[in-house]
Amino acid sequence: MKTQILLVDDHQMARRALKLILEQQGYACEEADDGASALSILEGGQAVDLIISDNQMPIMTGMELLINLKAHARLSAIPVILYSGNLTDELRKQARQVGAQAVFTKPYSFADLLATVTNILSSK
């Protein structure tokens, strides 16, 4: 069974580009366009091995999604990679404290992101 990754970003083109790269590496990807949709997918029973989420989205930000996941007994163990175009030192620190495994600034290097995905999933 393929490793399942949930991609959360309100920009469809960004999700699709990341999905294409991850699928070329053998991962299966599910998509959500905001944190609330992602949470709904997960609460509905969709099993995922990793979440990669933008921070700045309408309805529910990536940080709000991360906080909700960590407060949820069944979902708290899912590793999360968070990225943002407006990443401050404070946001990076807060994301790490809440439980993000990695935090990237957009634009990010796909090679660096893939290396991080591999490291996180191999340590699970």
Short mmCIF file of C-alpha atoms in Angstrom, two decimals:
data_model
loop_
_atom_site.label_atom_id
_atom_site.label_comp_id
_atom_site.label_asym_id
_atom_site.label_seq_id
_atom_site.Cartn_x
_atom_site.Cartn_y
_atom_site.Cartn_z
CA MET A 1 0.00 0.00 0.00
CA LYS A 2 1.34 3.43 -0.97
CA THR A 3 2.19 6.05 1.60
CA GLN A 4 -0.70 8.53 1.73
CA ILE A 5 0.01 12.27 1.94
CA LEU A 6 -2.65 14.96 2.45
CA LEU A 7 -1.84 18.21 0.63
CA VAL A 8 -3.57 21.29 2.02
CA ASP A 9 -3.39 24.57 0.08
CA ASP A 10 -6.01 27.01 -1.18
CA HIS A 11 -4.07 27.45 -4.43
CA GLN A 12 -4.99 24.55 -6.69
CA MET A 13 -1.93 24.98 -8.94
CA ALA A 14 0.42 24.76 -5.94
CA ARG A 15 -1.33 21.58 -4.75
CA ARG A 16 -1.24 20.04 -8.22
CA ALA A 17 2.46 20.79 -8.74
CA LEU A 18 3.36 19.26 -5.38
CA LYS A 19 1.05 16.30 -6.02
CA LEU A 20 2.72 15.59 -9.37
CA ILE A 21 6.20 15.61 -7.82
CA LEU A 22 5.16 13.42 -4.88
CA GLU A 23 3.31 10.93 -7.08
CA GLN A 24 6.42 10.64 -9.28
CA GLN A 25 8.22 9.55 -6.10
CA GLY A 26 5.61 6.82 -5.48
CA TYR A 27 3.40 8.57 -2.92
CA ALA A 28 -0.40 8.68 -3.09
CA CYS A 29 -1.89 12.13 -2.49
CA GLU A 30 -5.23 13.43 -1.26
CA GLU A 31 -6.04 17.14 -1.61
CA ALA A 32 -7.86 19.72 0.52
CA ASP A 33 -8.23 23.43 -0.20
CA ASP A 34 -8.18 24.65 3.41
CA GLY A 35 -7.61 23.47 6.96
CA ALA A 36 -11.31 22.88 7.66
CA SER A 37 -11.66 20.62 4.61
CA ALA A 38 -8.53 18.73 5.65
CA LEU A 39 -9.86 18.23 9.17
CA SER A 40 -13.17 17.00 7.75
CA ILE A 41 -11.36 14.46 5.54
CA LEU A 42 -9.34 13.20 8.50
CA GLU A 43 -12.27 13.08 10.92
CA GLY A 44 -14.15 11.13 8.24
CA GLY A 45 -11.64 8.32 8.64
CA GLN A 46 -9.24 8.94 5.75
CA ALA A 47 -5.89 7.47 6.81
CA VAL A 48 -2.85 9.58 5.97
CA ASP A 49 0.81 9.17 6.82
CA LEU A 50 1.80 12.82 6.46
CA ILE A 51 0.20 16.25 6.01
CA ILE A 52 1.86 19.02 4.00
CA SER A 53 0.02 22.30 4.51
CA ASP A 54 0.23 25.93 3.55
CA ASN A 55 -0.35 28.28 6.46
CA GLN A 56 -2.24 31.16 4.86
CA MET A 57 -5.66 29.88 3.78
CA PRO A 58 -9.25 31.04 4.23
CA ILE A 59 -11.59 29.39 6.75
CA MET A 60 -8.83 27.61 8.72
CA THR A 61 -5.10 28.33 8.50
CA GLY A 62 -2.42 25.68 8.52
CA MET A 63 -1.49 26.66 12.08
CA GLU A 64 -5.12 26.29 13.19
CA LEU A 65 -5.22 22.87 11.49
CA LEU A 66 -2.03 21.87 13.31
CA ILE A 67 -3.45 22.97 16.67
CA ASN A 68 -6.69 21.04 16.02
CA LEU A 69 -4.77 17.90 15.00
CA LYS A 70 -2.56 17.94 18.08
CA ALA A 71 -5.66 18.27 20.31
CA HIS A 72 -7.33 15.26 18.64
CA ALA A 73 -6.38 11.90 20.17
CA ARG A 74 -6.62 9.86 16.94
CA LEU A 75 -5.02 12.47 14.68
CA SER A 76 -2.29 13.91 16.91
CA ALA A 77 0.40 11.47 15.76
CA ILE A 78 0.17 12.45 12.07
CA PRO A 79 3.35 14.37 11.17
CA VAL A 80 2.83 17.82 9.64
CA ILE A 81 5.03 19.92 7.38
CA LEU A 82 3.92 23.56 7.32
CA TYR A 83 4.94 26.18 4.75
CA SER A 84 4.18 29.86 4.28
CA GLY A 85 5.06 32.74 2.01
CA ASN A 86 5.09 35.11 5.00
CA LEU A 87 6.98 33.04 7.51
CA THR A 88 8.16 35.03 10.51
CA ASP A 89 10.55 33.71 13.14
CA GLU A 90 7.65 33.80 15.60
CA LEU A 91 5.40 31.68 13.35
CA ARG A 92 8.23 29.19 12.75
CA LYS A 93 8.84 28.93 16.51
CA GLN A 94 5.14 28.58 17.29
CA ALA A 95 4.65 25.89 14.61
CA ARG A 96 7.56 23.86 15.99
CA GLN A 97 6.27 24.25 19.57
CA VAL A 98 2.78 23.09 18.57
CA GLY A 99 4.24 20.06 16.81
CA ALA A 100 5.12 20.70 13.17
CA GLN A 101 7.93 18.36 12.10
CA ALA A 102 9.25 20.92 9.61
CA VAL A 103 8.51 24.48 8.51
CA PHE A 104 9.39 25.86 5.06
CA THR A 105 9.32 29.33 3.54
CA LYS A 106 7.77 29.69 0.07
CA PRO A 107 9.15 29.42 -2.44
CA TYR A 108 10.77 26.25 -1.17
CA SER A 109 13.09 23.79 -2.86
CA PHE A 110 11.26 20.66 -3.99
CA ALA A 111 14.48 18.70 -3.36
CA ASP A 112 14.63 19.94 0.25
CA LEU A 113 10.94 19.20 0.75
CA LEU A 114 11.29 15.68 -0.69
CA ALA A 115 14.31 15.00 1.54
CA THR A 116 12.29 16.13 4.56
CA VAL A 117 9.31 13.97 3.54
CA THR A 118 11.60 10.95 3.20
CA ASN A 119 13.24 11.60 6.59
CA ILE A 120 9.93 12.04 8.40
CA LEU A 121 8.32 8.97 6.85
CA SER A 122 11.37 6.76 7.39
CA SER A 123 11.37 7.61 11.09
CA LYS A 124 7.68 6.72 11.57
#
